[in-house]
mmCIF file of C-alpha atoms and ligand atoms in Angstrom:
data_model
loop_
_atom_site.group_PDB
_atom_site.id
_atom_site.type_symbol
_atom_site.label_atom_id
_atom_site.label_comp_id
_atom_site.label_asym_id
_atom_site.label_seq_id
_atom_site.Cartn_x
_atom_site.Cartn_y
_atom_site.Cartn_z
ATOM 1 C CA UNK A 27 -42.942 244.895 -1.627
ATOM 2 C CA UNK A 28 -39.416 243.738 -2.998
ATOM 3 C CA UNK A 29 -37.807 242.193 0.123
ATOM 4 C CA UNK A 30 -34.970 244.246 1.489
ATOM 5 C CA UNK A 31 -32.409 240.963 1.940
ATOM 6 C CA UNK A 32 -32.284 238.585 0.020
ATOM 7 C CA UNK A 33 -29.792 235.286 0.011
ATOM 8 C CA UNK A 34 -29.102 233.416 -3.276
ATOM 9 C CA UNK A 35 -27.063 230.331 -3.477
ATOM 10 C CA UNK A 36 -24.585 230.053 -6.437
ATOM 11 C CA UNK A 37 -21.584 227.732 -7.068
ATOM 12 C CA UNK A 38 -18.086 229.062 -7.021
ATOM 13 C CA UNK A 39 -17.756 229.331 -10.947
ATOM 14 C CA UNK A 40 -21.309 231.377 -10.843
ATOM 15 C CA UNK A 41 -20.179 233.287 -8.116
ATOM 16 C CA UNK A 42 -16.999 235.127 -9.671
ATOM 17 C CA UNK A 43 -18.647 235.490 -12.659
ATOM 18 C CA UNK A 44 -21.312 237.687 -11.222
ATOM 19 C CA UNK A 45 -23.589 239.582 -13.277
ATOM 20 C CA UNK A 46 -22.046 243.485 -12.536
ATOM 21 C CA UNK A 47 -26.164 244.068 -11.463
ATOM 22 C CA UNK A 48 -26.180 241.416 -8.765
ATOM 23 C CA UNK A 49 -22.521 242.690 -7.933
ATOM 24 C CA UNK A 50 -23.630 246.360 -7.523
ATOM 25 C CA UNK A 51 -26.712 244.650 -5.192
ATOM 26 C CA UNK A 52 -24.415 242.381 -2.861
ATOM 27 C CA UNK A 53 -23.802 242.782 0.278
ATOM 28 C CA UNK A 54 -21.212 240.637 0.968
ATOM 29 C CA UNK A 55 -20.959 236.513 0.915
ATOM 30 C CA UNK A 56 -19.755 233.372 2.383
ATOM 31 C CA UNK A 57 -18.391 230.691 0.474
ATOM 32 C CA UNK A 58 -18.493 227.589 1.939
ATOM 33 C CA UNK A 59 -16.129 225.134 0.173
ATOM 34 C CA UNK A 60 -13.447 227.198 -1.025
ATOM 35 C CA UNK A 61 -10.077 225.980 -0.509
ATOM 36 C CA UNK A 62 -7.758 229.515 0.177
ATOM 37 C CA UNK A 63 -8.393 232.937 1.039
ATOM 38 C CA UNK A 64 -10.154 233.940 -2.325
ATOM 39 C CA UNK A 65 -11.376 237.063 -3.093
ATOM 40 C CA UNK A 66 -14.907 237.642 -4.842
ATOM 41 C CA UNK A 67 -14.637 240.761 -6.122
ATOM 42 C CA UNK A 68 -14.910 243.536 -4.157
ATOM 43 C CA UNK A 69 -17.428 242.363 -1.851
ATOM 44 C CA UNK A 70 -16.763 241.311 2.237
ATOM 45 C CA UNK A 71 -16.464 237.643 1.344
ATOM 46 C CA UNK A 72 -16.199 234.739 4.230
ATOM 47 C CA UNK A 73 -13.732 231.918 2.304
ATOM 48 C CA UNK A 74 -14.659 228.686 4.207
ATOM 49 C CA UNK A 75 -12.499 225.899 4.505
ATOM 50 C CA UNK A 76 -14.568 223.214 4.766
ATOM 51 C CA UNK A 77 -15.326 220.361 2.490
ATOM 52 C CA UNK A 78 -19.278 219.793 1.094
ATOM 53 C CA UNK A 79 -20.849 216.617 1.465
ATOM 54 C CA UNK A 80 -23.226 216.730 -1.285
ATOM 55 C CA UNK A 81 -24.316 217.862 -4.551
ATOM 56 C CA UNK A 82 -21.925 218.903 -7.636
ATOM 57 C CA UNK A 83 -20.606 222.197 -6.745
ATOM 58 C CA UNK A 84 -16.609 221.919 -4.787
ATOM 59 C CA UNK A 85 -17.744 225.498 -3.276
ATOM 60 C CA UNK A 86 -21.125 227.178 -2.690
ATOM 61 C CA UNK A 87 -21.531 230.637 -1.981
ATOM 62 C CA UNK A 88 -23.911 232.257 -0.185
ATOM 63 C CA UNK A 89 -24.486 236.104 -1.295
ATOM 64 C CA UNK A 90 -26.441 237.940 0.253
ATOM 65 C CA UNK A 91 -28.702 240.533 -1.640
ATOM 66 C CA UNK A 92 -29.889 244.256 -0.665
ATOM 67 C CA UNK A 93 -32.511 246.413 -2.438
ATOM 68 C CA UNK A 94 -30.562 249.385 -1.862
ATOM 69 C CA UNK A 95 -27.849 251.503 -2.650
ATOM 70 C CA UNK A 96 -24.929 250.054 -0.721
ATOM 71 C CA UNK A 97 -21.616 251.773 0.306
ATOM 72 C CA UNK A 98 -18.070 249.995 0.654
ATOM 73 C CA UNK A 99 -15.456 250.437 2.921
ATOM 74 C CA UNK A 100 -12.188 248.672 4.251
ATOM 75 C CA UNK A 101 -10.972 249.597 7.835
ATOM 76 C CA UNK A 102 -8.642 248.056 9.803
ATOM 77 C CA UNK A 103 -8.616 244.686 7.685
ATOM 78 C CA UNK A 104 -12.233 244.670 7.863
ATOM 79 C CA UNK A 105 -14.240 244.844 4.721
ATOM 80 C CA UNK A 106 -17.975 245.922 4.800
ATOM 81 C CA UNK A 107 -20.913 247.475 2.693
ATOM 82 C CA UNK A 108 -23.635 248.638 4.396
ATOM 83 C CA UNK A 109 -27.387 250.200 3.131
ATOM 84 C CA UNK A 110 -29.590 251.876 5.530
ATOM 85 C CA UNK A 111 -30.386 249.492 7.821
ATOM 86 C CA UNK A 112 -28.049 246.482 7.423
ATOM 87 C CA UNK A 113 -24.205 246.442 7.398
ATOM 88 C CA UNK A 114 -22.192 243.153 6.303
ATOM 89 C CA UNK A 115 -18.546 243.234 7.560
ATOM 90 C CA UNK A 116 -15.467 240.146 7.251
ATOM 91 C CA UNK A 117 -13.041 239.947 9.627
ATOM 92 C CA UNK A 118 -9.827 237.803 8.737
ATOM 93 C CA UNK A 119 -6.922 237.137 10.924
ATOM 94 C CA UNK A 120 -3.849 235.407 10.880
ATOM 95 C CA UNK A 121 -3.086 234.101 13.994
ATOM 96 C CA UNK A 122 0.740 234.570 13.224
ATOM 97 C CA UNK A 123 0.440 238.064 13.671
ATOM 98 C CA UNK A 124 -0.488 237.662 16.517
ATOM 99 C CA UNK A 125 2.507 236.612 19.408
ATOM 100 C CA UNK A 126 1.995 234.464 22.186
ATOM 101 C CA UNK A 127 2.709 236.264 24.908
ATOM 102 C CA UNK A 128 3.232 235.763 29.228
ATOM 103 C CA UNK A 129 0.750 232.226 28.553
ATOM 104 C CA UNK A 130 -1.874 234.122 26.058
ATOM 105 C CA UNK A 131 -2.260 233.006 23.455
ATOM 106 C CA UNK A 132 -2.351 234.248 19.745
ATOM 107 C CA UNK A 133 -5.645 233.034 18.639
ATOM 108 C CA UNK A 134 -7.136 234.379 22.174
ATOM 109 C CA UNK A 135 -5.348 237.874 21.249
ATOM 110 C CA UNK A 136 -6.523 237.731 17.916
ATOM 111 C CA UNK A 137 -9.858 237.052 18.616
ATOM 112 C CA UNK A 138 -10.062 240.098 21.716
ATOM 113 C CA UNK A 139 -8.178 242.489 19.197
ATOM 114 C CA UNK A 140 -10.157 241.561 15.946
ATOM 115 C CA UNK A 141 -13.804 241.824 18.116
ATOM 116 C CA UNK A 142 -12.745 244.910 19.456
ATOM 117 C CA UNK A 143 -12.031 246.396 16.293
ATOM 118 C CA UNK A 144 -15.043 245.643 14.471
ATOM 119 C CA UNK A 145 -17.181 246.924 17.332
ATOM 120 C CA UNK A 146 -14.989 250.042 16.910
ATOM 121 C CA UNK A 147 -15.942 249.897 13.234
ATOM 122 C CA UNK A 148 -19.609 249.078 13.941
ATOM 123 C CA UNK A 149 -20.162 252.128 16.682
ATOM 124 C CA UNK A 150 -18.328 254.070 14.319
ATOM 125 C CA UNK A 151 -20.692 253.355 11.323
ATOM 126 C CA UNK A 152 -23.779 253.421 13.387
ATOM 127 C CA UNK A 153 -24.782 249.728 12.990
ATOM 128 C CA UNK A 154 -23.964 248.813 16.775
ATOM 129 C CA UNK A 155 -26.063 245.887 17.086
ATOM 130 C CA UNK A 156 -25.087 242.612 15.513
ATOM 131 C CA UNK A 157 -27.482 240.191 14.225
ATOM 132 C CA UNK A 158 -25.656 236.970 13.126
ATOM 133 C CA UNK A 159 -22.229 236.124 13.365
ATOM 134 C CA UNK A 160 -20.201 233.254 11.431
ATOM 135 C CA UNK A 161 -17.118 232.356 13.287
ATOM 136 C CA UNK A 162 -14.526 230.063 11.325
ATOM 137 C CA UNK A 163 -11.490 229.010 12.519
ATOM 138 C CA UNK A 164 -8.580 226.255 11.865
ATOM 139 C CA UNK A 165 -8.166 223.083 14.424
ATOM 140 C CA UNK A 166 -10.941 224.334 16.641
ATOM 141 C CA UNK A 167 -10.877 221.147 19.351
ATOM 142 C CA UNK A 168 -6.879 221.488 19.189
ATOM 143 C CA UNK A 169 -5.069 222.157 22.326
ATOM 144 C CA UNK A 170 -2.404 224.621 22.607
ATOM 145 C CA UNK A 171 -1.153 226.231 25.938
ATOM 146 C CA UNK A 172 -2.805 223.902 27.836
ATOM 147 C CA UNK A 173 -6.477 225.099 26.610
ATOM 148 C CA UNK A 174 -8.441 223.771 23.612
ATOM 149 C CA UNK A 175 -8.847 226.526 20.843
ATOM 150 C CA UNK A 176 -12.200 227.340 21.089
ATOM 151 C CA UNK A 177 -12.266 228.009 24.683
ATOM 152 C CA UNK A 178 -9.432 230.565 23.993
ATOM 153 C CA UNK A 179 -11.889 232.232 21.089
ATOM 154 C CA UNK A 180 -13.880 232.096 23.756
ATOM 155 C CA UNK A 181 -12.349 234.483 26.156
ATOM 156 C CA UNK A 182 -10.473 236.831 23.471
ATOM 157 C CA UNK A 183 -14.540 237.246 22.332
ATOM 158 C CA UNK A 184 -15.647 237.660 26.138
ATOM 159 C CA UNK A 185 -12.804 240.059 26.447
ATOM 160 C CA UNK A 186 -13.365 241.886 23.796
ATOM 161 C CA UNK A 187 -17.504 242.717 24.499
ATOM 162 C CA UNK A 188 -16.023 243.953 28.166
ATOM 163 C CA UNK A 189 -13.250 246.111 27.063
ATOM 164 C CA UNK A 190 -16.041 247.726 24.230
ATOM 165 C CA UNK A 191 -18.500 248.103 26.924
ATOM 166 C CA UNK A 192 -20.972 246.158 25.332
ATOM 167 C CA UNK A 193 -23.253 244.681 27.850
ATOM 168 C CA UNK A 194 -23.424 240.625 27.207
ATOM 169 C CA UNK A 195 -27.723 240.836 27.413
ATOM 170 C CA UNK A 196 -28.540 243.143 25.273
ATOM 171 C CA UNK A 197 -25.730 242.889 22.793
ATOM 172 C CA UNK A 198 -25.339 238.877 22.046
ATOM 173 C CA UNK A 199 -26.856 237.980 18.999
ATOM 174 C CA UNK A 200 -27.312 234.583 16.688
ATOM 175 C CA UNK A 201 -24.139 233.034 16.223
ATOM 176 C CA UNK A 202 -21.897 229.668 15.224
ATOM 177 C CA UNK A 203 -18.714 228.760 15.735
ATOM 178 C CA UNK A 204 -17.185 225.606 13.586
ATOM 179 C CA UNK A 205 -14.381 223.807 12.877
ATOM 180 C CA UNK A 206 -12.404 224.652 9.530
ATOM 181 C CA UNK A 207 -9.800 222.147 7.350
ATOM 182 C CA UNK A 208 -7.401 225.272 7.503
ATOM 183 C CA UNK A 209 -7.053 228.642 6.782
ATOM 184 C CA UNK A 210 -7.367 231.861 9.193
ATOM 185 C CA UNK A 211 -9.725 232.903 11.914
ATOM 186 C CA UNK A 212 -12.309 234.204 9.855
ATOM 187 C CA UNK A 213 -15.449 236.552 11.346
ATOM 188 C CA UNK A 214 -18.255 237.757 8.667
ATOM 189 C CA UNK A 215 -20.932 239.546 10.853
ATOM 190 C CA UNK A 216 -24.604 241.064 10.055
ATOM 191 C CA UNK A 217 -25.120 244.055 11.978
ATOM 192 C CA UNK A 218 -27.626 246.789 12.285
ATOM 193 C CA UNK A 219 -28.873 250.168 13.168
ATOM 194 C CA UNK A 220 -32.059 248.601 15.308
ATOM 195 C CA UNK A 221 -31.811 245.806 18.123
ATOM 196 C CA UNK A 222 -32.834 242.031 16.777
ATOM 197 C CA UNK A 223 -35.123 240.589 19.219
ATOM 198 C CA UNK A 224 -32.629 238.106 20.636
ATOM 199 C CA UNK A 225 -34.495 234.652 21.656
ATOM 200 C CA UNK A 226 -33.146 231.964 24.102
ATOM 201 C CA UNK A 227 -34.720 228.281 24.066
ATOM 202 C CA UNK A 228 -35.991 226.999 26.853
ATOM 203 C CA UNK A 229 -34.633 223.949 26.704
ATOM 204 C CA UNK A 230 -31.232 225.205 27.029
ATOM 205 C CA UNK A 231 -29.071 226.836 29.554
ATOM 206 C CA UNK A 232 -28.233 230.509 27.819
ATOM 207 C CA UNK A 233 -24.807 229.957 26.219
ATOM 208 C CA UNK A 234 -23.856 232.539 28.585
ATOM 209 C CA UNK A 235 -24.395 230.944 31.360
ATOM 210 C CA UNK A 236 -22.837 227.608 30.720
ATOM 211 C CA UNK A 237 -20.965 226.652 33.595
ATOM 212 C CA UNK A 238 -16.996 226.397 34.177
ATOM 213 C CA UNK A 239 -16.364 223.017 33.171
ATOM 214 C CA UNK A 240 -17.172 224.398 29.093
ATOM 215 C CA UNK A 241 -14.206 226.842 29.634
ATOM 216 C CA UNK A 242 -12.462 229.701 31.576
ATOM 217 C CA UNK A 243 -15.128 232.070 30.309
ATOM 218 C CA UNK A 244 -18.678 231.190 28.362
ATOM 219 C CA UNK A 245 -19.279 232.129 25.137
ATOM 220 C CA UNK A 246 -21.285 235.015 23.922
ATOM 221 C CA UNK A 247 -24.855 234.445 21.718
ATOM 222 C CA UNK A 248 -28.283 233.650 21.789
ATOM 223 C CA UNK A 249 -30.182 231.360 20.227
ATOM 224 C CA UNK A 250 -31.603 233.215 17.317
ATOM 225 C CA UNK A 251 -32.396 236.530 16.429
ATOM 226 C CA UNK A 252 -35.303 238.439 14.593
ATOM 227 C CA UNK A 253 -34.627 241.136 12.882
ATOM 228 C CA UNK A 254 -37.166 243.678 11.382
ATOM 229 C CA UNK A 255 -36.326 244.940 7.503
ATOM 230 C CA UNK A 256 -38.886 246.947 5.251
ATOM 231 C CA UNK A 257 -41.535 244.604 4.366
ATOM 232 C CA UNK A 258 -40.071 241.889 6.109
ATOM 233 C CA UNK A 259 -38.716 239.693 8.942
ATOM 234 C CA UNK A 260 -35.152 237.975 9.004
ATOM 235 C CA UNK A 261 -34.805 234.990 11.528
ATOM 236 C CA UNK A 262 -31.725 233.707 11.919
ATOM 237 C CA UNK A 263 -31.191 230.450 14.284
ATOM 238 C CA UNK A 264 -27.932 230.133 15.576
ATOM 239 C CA UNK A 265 -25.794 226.739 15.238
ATOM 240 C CA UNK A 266 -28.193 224.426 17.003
ATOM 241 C CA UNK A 267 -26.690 221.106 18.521
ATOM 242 C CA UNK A 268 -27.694 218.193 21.189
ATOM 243 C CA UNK A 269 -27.511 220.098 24.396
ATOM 244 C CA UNK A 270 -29.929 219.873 27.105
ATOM 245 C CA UNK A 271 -29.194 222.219 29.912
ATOM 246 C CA UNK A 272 -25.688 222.373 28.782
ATOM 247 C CA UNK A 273 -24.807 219.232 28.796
ATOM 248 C CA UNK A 274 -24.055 216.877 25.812
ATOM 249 C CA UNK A 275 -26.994 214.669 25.081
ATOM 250 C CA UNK A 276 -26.361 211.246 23.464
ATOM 251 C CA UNK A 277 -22.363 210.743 22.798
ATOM 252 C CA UNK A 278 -21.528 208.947 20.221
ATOM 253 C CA UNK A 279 -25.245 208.375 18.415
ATOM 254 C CA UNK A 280 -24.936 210.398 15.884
ATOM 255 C CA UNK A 281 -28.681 210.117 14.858
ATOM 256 C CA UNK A 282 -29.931 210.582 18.392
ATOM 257 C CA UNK A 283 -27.808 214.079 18.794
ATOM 258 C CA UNK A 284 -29.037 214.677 14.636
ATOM 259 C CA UNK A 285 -32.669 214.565 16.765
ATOM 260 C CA UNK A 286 -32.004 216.646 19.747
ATOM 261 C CA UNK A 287 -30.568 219.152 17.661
ATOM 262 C CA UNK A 288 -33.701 219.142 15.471
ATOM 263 C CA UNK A 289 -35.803 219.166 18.317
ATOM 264 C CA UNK A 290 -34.147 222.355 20.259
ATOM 265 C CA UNK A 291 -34.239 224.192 16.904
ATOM 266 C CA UNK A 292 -38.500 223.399 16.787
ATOM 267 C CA UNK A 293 -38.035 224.736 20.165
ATOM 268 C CA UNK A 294 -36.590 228.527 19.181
ATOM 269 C CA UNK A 295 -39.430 228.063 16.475
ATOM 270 C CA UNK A 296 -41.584 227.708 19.102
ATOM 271 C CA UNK A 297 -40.013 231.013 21.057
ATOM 272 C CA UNK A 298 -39.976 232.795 17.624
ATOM 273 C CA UNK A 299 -43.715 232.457 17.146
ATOM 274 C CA UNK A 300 -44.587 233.061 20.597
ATOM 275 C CA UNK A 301 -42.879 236.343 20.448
ATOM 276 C CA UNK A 302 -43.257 237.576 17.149
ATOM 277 C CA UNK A 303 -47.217 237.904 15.961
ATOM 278 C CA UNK A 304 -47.241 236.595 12.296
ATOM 279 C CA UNK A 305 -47.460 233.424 9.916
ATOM 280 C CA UNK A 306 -46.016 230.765 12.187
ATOM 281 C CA UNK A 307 -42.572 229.922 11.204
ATOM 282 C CA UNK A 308 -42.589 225.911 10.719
ATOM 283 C CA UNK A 309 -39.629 223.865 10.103
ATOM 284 C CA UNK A 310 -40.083 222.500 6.441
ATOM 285 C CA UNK A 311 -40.041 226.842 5.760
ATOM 286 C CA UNK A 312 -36.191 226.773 6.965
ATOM 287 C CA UNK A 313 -33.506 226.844 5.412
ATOM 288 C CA UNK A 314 -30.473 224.814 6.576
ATOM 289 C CA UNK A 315 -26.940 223.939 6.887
ATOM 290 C CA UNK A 316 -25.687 220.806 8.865
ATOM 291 C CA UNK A 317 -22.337 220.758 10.053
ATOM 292 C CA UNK A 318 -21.281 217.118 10.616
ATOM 293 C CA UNK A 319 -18.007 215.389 12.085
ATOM 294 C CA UNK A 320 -17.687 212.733 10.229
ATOM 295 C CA UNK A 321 -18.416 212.743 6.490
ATOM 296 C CA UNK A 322 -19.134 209.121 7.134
ATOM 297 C CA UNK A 323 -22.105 209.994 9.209
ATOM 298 C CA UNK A 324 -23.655 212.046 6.328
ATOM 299 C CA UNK A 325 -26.252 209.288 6.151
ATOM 300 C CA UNK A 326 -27.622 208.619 9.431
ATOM 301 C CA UNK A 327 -28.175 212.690 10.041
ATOM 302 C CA UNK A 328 -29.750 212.823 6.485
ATOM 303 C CA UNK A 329 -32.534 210.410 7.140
ATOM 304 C CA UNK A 330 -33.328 212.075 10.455
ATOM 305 C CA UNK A 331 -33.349 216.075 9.297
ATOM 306 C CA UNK A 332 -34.976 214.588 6.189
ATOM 307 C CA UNK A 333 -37.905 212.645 8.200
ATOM 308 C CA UNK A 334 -38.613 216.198 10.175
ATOM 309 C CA UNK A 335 -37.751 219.143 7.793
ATOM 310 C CA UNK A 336 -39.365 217.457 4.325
ATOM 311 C CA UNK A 337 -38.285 218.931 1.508
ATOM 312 C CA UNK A 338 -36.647 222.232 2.879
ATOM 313 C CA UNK A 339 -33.485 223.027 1.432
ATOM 314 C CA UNK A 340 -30.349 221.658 3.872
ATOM 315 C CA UNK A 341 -26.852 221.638 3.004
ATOM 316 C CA UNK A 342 -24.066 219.211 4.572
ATOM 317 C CA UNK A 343 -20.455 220.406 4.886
ATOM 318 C CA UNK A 344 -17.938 218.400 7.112
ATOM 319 C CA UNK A 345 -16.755 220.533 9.511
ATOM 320 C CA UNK A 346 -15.417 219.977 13.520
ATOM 321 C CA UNK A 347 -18.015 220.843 16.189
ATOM 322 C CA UNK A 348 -16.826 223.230 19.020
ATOM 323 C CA UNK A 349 -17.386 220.379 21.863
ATOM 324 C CA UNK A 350 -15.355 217.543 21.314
ATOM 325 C CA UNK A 351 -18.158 214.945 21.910
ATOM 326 C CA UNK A 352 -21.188 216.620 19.688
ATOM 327 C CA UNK A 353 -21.156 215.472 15.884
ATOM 328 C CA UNK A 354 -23.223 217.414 14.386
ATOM 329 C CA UNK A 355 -24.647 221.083 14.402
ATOM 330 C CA UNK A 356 -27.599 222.636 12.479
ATOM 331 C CA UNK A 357 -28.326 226.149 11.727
ATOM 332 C CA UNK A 358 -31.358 227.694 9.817
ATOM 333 C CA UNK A 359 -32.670 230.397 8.943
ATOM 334 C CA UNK A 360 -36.030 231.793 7.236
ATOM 335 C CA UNK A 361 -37.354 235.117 5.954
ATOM 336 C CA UNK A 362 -41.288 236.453 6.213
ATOM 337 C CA UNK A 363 -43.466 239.323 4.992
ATOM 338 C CA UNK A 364 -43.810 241.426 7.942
ATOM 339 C CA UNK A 365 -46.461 241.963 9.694
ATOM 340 C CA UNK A 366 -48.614 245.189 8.925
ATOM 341 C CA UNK A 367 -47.008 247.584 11.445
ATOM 342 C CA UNK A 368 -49.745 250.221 13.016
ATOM 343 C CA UNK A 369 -47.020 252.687 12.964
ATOM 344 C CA UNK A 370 -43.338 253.658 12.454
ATOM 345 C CA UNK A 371 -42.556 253.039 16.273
ATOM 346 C CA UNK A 372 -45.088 250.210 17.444
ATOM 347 C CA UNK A 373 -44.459 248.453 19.958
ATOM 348 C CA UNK A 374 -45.270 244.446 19.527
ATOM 349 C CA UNK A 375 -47.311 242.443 21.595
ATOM 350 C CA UNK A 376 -45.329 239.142 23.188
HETATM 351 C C1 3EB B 404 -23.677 225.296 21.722
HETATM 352 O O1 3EB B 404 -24.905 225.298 21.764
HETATM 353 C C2 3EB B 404 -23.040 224.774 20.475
HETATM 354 O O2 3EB B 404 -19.527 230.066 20.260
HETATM 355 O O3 3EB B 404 -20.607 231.403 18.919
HETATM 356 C C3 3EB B 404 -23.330 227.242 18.777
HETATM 357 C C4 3EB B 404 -23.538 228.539 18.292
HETATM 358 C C5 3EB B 404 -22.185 226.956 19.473
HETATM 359 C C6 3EB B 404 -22.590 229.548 18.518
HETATM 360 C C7 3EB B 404 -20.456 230.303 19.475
HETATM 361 C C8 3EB B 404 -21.233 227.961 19.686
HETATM 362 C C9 3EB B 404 -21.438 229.246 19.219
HETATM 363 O O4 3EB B 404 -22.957 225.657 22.673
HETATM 364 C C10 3EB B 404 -21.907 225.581 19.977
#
């Protein structure tokens, strides 16, 4: 059986000159790499600010592939398509239309007003459970009334679950959060009509739970997500870095935190195949992206995700971490043949 999702990896130039077959079949995309906000086409498209570290290509592009007949829409600046079970959606917001106003502000009211309108959009549509979400956004460690920038996305997200009644258990889902050069707050979500099984490692403190000294209020996802498809099983890890409990592990070593990272993401792995019956997931069948501080570090985390993940595909992009002191983050994720199902509503053993 065809897989339902597929995700190919194509340069910039490749990218806008997409075959009108694989256009017809997309999704949407995120293009890591490119400078402005660019448009592919018609699809949702993520532009990500953030330079590569390796390889040829200035821009990569991630598009992501269905093997069904899609629909479009554009509400409320959101672009999505959608098929029957999966819905791809990009958010983009300038912060400058957003005021500051009585100490809030604009990036903490654009992130509460832009959440709540996609989960207006995503109730709407009938895809009210999100799966993975990619959250970009310009000068994330800076500070600006008297609160770093991320800790503000942090409550306009928080905000935005409580005013859309979405209870934080059952509707977190795999996430990052990173660091671009420039450009606007950017939000490209996965979403669909059935509930990912949301994991949590058990190394780590849920992200929800991190205590007050990380911010006014925590910030909203799980670990990773698993998502059932026709013939097949999506896992998604979210951005992975060197936290233990919720602390920072190993400031300043920038291999040591490269191996802590590595070793909480075998640790989802290791949730993900406890849960979920199946071909073990292993970590040379991932497929990564590394998010590192300092492009001068690209060396020291490349020889330690390289000694534990073999030859699986990882790509490095220089982007700022959401934590001042972590430099580096990691995110994966890995597709399967599902399991034979008994029938249409089985229940799985965990
Ligand atoms: C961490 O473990 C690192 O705010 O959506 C990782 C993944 C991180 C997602 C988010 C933040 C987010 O806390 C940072």
């Amino acid at each position: 059986m065809m897989p339902s999702l597929t995700c190919i990896q194509l340069d910039l130039d490749q990218a806008s000159n997409l075959p009108a077959e694989l256009e017809r079949r997309a999704l949407g995309a995120i293009g890591v790499g490119v400078p402005g906000d660019e448009v592919l086409g018609a699809m949702p498209f993520q532009a990500v600010a953030m330079p590569l570290l390796e390889g040829q290509a200035r821009a990569v592009v991630d598009i992501w592939l269905s093997a069904e007949a899609l629909r479009s829409g554009e509400q409320d600046g959101i672009r999505f398509r959608f098929d029957d079970h999966v819905l791809f959606a990009v958010l983009t917001l300038d912060e400058r239309d957003f005021a500051e106003k009585d100490g809030v502000s604009a990036l903490q009211q654009a992130t509460r007003h832009g959440y709540a309108r996609l989960f207006r959009l995503l109730d709407q549509l009938g895809y009210p459970y999100l799966w993975r979400v990619w959250n970009y956004l310009a000068d994330i460690n800076g500070e600006q009334d008297g609160l770093e920038r991320y800790r503000q996305f942090n409550v306009g997200r928080q905000q935005a679950y409580e005013a859309c009644d979405r209870a934080v258990q059952g509707f977190a889902s795999a996430a990052c959060a990173l660091g671009a050069a420039k450009g606007p707050l950017t939000v490209a979500v996965m979403a669909g009509k059935a509930a990912p099984l949301l994991l949590e490692n058990p190394r780590q403190v849920r992200a929800y739970e991190y205590p007050l000294e990380y911010g006014p209020r925590s910030p909203i996802f799980s670990r990773a997500a698993l998502v059932n498809l026709p013939g097949q099983e999506q896992l998604f890890i979210s951005g992975t870095a060197s936290i233990v409990g919720h602390r920072t592990m190993h400031p300043g070593d920038v291999a040591a935190q490269t191996r802590e990272t590595l070793a909480n993401i075998a640790a989802v792995l290791d949730e993900a195949n406890r849960v979920a019956p199946g071909v073990p997931f292993t970590l040379p069948d991932l497929n990564y992206r590394a998010y590192v501080r300092h492009a001068a570090d690209l060396p020291a985390v490349r020889t330690e995700i390289q000694q534990r993940v073999g030859t699986a595909q990882v790509q490095y992009v220089q982007a700022d971490v959401c934590r001042s002191d972590l430099l580096v983050e990691i995110e994966a994720m890995a597709s399967r043949p599902a399991e034979m199902q008994s029938d249409s509503g089985s229940v799985r053993a965990a």
